[in-house]
mmCIF file of C-alpha atoms and ligand atoms in Angstrom:
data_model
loop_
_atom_site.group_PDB
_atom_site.id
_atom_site.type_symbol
_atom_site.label_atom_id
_atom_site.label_comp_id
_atom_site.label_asym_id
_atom_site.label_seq_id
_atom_site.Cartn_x
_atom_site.Cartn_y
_atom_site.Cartn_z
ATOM 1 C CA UNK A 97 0.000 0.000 0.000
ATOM 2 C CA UNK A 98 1.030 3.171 -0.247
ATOM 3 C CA UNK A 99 0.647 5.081 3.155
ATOM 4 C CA UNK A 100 0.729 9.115 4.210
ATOM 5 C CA UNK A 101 1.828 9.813 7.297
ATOM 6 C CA UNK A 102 0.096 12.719 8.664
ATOM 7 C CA UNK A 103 2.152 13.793 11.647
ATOM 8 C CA UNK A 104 6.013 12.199 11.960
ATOM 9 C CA UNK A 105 6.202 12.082 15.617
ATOM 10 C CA UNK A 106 6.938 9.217 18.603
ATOM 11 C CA UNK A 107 4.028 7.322 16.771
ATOM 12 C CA UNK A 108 4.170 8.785 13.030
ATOM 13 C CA UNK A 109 8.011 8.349 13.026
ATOM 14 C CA UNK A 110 7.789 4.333 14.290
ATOM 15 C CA UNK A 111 4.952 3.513 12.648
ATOM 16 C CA UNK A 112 6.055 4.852 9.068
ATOM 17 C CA UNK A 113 9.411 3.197 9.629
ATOM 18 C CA UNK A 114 7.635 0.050 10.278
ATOM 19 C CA UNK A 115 4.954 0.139 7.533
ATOM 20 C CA UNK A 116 8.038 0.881 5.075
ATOM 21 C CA UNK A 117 10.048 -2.125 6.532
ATOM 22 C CA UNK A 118 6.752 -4.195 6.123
ATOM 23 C CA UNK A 119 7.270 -3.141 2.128
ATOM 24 C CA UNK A 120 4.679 -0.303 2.237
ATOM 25 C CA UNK A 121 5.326 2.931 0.510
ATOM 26 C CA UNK A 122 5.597 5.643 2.971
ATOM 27 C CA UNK A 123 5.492 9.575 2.661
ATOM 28 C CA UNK A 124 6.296 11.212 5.806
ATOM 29 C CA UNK A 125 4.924 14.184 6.437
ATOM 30 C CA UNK A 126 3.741 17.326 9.548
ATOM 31 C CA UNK A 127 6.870 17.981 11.417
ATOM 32 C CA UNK A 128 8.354 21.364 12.269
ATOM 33 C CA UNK A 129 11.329 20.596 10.154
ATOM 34 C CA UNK A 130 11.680 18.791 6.783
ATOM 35 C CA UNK A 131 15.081 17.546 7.538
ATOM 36 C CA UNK A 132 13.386 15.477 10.387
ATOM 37 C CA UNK A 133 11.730 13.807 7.363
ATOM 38 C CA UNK A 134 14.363 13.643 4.894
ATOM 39 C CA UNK A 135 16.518 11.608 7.913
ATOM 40 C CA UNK A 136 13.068 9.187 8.682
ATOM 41 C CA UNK A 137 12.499 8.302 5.153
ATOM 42 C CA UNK A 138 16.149 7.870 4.795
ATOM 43 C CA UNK A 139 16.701 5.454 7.856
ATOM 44 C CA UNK A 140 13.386 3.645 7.242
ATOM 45 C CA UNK A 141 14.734 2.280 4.136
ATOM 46 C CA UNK A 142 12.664 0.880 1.248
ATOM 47 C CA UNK A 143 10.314 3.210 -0.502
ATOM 48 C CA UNK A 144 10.083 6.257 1.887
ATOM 49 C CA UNK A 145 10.070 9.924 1.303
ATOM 50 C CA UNK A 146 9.410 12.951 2.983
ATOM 51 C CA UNK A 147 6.597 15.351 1.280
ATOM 52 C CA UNK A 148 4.034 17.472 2.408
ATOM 53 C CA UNK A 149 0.889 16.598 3.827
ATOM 54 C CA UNK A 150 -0.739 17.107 0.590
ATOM 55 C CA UNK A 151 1.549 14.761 -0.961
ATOM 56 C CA UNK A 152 1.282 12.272 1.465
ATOM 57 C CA UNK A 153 -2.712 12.719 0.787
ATOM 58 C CA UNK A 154 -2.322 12.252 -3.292
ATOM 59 C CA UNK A 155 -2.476 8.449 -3.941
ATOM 60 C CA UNK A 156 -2.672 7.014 -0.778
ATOM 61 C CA UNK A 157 -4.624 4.423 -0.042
ATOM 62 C CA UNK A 158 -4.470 4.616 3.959
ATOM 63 C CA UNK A 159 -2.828 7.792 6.126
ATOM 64 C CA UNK A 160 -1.979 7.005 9.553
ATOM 65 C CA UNK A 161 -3.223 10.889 11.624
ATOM 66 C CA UNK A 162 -0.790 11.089 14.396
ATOM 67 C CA UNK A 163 -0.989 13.909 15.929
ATOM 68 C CA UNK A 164 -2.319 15.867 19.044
ATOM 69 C CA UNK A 165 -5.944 16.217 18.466
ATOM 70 C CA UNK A 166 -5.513 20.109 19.390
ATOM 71 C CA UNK A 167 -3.418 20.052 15.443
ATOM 72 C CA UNK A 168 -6.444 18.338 13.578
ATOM 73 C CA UNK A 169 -7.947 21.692 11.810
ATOM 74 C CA UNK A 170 -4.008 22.553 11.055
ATOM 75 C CA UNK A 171 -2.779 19.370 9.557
ATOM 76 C CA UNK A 172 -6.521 18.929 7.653
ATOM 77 C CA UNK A 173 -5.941 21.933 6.254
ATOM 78 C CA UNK A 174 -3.180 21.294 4.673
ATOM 79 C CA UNK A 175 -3.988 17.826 4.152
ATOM 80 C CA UNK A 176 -6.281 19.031 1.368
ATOM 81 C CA UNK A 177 -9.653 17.091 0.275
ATOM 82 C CA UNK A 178 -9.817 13.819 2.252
ATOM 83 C CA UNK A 179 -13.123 12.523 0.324
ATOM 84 C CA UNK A 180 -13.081 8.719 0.376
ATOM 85 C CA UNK A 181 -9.998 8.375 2.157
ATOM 86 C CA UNK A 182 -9.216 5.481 4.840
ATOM 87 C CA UNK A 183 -8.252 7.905 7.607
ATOM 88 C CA UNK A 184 -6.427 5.430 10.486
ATOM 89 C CA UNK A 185 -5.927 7.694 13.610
ATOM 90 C CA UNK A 186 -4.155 6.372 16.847
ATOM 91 C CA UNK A 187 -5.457 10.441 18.458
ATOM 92 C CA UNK A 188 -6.094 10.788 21.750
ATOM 93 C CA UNK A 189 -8.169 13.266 23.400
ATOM 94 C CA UNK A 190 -5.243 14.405 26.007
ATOM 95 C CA UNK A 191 -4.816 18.235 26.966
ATOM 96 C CA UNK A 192 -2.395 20.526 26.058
ATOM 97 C CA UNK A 193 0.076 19.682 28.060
ATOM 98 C CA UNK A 194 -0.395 16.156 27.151
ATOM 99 C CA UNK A 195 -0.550 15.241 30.813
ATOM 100 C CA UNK A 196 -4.244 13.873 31.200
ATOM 101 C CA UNK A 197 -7.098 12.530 28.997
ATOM 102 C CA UNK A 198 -9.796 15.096 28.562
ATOM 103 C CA UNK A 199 -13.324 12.969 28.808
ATOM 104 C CA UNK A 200 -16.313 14.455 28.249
ATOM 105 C CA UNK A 201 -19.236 14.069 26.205
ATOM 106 C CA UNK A 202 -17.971 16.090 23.200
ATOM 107 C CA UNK A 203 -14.474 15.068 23.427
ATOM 108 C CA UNK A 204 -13.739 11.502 22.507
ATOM 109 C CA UNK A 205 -10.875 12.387 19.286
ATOM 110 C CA UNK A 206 -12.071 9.891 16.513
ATOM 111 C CA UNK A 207 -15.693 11.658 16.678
ATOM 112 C CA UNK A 208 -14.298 15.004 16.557
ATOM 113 C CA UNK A 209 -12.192 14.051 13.582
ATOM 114 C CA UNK A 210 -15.074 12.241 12.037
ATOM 115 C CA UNK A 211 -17.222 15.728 12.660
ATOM 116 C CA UNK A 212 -14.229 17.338 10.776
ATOM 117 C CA UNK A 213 -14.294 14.832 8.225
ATOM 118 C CA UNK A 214 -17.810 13.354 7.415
ATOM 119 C CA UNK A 215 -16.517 12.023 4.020
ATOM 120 C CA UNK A 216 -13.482 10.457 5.262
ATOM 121 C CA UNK A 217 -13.567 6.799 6.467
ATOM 122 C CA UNK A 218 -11.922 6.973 9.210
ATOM 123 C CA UNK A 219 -10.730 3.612 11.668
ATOM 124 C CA UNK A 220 -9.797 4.415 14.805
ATOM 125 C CA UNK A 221 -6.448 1.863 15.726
ATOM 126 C CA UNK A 222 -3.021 2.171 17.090
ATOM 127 C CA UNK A 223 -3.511 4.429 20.021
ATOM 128 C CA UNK A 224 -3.905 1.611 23.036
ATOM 129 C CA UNK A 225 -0.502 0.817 22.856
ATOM 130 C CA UNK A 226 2.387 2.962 24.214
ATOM 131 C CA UNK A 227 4.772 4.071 21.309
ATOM 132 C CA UNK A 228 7.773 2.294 22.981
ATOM 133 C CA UNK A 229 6.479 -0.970 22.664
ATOM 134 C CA UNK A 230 6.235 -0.902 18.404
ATOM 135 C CA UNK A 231 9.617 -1.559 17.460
ATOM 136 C CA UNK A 232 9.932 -4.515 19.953
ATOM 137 C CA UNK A 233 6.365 -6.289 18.803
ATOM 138 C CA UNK A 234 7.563 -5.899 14.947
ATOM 139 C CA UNK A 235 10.930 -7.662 15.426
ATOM 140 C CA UNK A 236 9.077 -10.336 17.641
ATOM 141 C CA UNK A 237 6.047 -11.021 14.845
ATOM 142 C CA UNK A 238 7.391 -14.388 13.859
ATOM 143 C CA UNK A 239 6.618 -15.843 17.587
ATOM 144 C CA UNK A 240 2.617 -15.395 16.928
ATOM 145 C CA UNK A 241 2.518 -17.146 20.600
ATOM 146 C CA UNK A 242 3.352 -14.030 21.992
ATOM 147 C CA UNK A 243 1.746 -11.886 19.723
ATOM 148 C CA UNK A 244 -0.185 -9.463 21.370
ATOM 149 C CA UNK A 245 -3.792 -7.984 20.861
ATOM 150 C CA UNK A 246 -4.441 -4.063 19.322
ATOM 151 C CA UNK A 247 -7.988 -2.883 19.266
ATOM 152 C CA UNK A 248 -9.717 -0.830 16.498
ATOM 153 C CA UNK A 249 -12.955 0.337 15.694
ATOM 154 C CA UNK A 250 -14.719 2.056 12.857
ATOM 155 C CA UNK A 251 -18.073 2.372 10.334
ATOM 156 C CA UNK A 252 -16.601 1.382 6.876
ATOM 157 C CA UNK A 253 -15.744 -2.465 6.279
ATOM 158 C CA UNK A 254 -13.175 -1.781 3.650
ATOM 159 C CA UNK A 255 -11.306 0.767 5.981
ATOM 160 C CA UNK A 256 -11.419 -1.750 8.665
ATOM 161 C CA UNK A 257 -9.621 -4.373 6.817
ATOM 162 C CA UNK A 258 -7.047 -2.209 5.218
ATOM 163 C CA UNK A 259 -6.247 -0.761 9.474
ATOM 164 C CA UNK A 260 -6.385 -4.314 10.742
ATOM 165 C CA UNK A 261 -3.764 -5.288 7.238
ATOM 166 C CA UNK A 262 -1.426 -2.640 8.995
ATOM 167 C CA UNK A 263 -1.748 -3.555 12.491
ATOM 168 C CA UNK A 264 -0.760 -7.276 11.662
ATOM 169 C CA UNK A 265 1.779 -6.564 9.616
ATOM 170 C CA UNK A 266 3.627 -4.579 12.959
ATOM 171 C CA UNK A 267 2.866 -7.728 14.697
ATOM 172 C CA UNK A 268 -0.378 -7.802 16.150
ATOM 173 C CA UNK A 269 -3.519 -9.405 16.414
ATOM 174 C CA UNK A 270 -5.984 -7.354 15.335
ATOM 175 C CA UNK A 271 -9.059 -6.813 17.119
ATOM 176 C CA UNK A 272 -12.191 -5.409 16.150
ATOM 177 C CA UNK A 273 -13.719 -3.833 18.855
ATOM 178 C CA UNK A 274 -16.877 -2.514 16.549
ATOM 179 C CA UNK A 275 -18.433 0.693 14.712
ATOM 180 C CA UNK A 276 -16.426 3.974 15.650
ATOM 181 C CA UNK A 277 -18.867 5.239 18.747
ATOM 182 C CA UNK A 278 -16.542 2.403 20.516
ATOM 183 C CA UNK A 279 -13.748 5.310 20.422
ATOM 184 C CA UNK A 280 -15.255 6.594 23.238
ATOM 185 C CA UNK A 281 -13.987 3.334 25.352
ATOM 186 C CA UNK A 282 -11.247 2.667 23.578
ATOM 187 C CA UNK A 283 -9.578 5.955 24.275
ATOM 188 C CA UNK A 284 -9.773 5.461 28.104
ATOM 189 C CA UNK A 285 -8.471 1.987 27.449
ATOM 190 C CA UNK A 286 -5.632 3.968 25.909
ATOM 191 C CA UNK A 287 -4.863 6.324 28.508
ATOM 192 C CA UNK A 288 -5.027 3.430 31.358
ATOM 193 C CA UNK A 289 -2.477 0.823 29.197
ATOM 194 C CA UNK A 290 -0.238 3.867 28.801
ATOM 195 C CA UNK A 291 -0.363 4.954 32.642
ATOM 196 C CA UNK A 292 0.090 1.390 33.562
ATOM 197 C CA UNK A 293 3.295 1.158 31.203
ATOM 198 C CA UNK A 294 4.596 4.307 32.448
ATOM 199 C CA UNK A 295 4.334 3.094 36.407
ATOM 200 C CA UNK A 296 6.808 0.900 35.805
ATOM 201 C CA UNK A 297 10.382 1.273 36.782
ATOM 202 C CA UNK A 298 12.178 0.796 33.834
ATOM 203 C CA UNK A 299 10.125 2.407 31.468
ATOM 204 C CA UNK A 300 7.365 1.742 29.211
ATOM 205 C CA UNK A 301 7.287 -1.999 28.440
ATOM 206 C CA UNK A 302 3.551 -2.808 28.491
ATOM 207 C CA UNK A 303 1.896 -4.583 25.321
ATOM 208 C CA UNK A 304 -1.372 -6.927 26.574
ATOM 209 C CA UNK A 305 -3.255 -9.928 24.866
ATOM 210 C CA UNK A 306 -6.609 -10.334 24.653
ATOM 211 C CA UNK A 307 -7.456 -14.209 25.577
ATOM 212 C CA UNK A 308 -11.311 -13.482 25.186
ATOM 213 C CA UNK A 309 -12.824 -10.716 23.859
HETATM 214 N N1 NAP B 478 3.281 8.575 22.034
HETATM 215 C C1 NAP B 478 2.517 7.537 22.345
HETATM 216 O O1 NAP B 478 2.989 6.564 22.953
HETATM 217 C C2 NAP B 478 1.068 7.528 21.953
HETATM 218 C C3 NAP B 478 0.342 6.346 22.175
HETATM 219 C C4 NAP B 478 -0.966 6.287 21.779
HETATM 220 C C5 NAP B 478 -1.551 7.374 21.170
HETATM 221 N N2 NAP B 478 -0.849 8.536 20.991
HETATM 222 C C6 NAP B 478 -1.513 9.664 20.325
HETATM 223 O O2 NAP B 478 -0.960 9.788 19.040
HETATM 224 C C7 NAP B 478 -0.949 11.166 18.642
HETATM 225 C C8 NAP B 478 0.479 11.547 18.297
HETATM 226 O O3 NAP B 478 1.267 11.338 19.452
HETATM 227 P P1 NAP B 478 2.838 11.465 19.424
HETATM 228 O O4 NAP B 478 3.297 11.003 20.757
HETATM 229 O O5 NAP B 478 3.363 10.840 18.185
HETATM 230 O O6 NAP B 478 3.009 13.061 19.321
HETATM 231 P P2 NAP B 478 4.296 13.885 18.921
HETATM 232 O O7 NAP B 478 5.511 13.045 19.150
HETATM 233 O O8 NAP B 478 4.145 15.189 19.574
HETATM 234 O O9 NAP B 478 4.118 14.048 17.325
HETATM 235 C C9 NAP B 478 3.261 14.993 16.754
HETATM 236 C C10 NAP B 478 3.780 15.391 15.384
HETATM 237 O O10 NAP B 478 3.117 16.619 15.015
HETATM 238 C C11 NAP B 478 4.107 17.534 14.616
HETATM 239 N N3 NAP B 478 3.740 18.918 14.897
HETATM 240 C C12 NAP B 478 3.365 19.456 16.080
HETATM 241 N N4 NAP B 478 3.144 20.770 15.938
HETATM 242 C C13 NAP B 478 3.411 21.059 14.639
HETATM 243 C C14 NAP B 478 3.386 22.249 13.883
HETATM 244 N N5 NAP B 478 3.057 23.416 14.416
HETATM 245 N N6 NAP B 478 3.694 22.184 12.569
HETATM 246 C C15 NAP B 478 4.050 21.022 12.009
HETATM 247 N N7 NAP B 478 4.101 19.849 12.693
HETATM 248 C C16 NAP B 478 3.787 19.880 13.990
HETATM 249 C C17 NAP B 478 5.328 17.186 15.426
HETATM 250 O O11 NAP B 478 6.471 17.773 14.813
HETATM 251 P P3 NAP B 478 7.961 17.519 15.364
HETATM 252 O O12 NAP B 478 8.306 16.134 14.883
HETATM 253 O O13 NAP B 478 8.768 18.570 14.706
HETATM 254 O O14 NAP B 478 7.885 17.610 16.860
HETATM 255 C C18 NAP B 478 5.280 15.676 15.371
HETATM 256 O O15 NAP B 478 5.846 15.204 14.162
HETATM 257 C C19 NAP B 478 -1.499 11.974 19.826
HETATM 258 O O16 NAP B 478 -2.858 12.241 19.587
HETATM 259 C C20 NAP B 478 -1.346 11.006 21.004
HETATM 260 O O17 NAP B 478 -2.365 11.222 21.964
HETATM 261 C C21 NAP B 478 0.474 8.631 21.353
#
């Protein structure tokens, strides 16, 4: 596939560099400095580039959105027309500080983006695992023993499969936790496996399995 990455940060910056190792085309793009992209792109290897968010837009047939929710009007904006486009977004509705999940009736982030979006099809994935745990789970995906669970949710089929392609090929199961409303759960989900990951003493290590679901 090819793949935009809207937003090259802790989780824009792994997840690109694992979606081009996985053979994916990659454009990374929405960082204060383009040399940041020209060095991802150059250490992912295979078919990456850096480009704007418009070019990461043109062609594409996923884009991951990783970026604080607080950026969505900013990055959309230069993102150009998203019309029909699988929109994967691992947001979380955190404040500005990014110190604490902001909850509320209004506020769950893969609403608001779908609000901002309407056409889009937009899967909601990626964001209930701590960043530091990605590069670990893709060099373990040939033990699928150990492989552990990511949840996504979303309203369009076809957008669901192409998310839950991506999430297995950086070495998880995927599951489907249901239509996109299930955000709302998810998120909090998020916030808890990061704050668990982050108690720990040497750092974020946490990745969890779903036995049941
Ligand atoms: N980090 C995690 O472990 C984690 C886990 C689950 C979900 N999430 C969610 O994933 C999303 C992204 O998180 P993250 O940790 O990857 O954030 P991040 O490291 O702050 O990355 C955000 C990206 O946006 C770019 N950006 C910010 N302001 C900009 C501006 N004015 N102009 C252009 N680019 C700008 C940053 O540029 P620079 O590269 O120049 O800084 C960076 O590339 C958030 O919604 C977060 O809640 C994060």
């Amino acid at each position: 596939m090819r793949i935009g990455i809207l937003g090259s940060g802790l989780m824009g910056a792994k997840l690109g560099t694992i979606f081009a190792r996985a053979g994916h085309d990659v454009v990374f793009s929405y960082a204060r400095n383009r040399d940041k992209l020209e060095r991802l792109a150059r250490e992912a290897g295979g078919n990456a580039r850096a480009g704007t968010p418009r070019e990461a837009v043109r062609d594409a047939d996923a884009l991951l959105l990783a970026v604080h929710w607080l950026r969505f009007d900013d990055v959309l904006g230069q993102a150009g027309d998203l019309s029909a486009k699988v929109i994967v977004t691992c947001s979380l509705p955190m404040n500005a500080e990014d110190t604490e999940l902001v909850v509320g009736r209004t506020s769950y982030a893969a609403e608001e983006l779908a609000k901002k979006v309407p056409k889009a099809r937009i899967v909601s994935a990626f964001n209930t695992v701590p960043s530091e745990v990605l590069f670990d789970v893709f060099e373990s995906r040939g033990k699928p023993a150990h492989r552990p669970s990511l949840v996504y949710c979303g309203d369009d089929a076809g957008a669901k499969e192409t998310a839950a392609a991506l999430v297995r090929d950086c070495g998880f199961d995927a599951v489907d936790a249901g239509p996109l409303r299930i955000a709302r759960y998810t998120e909090p989900f998020a916030l808890l496996m990061g704050q668990l990951a982050y108690e720990g003493h040497e750092g974020p290590e946490v990745a969890y399995r779903f036995e049941r679901f």
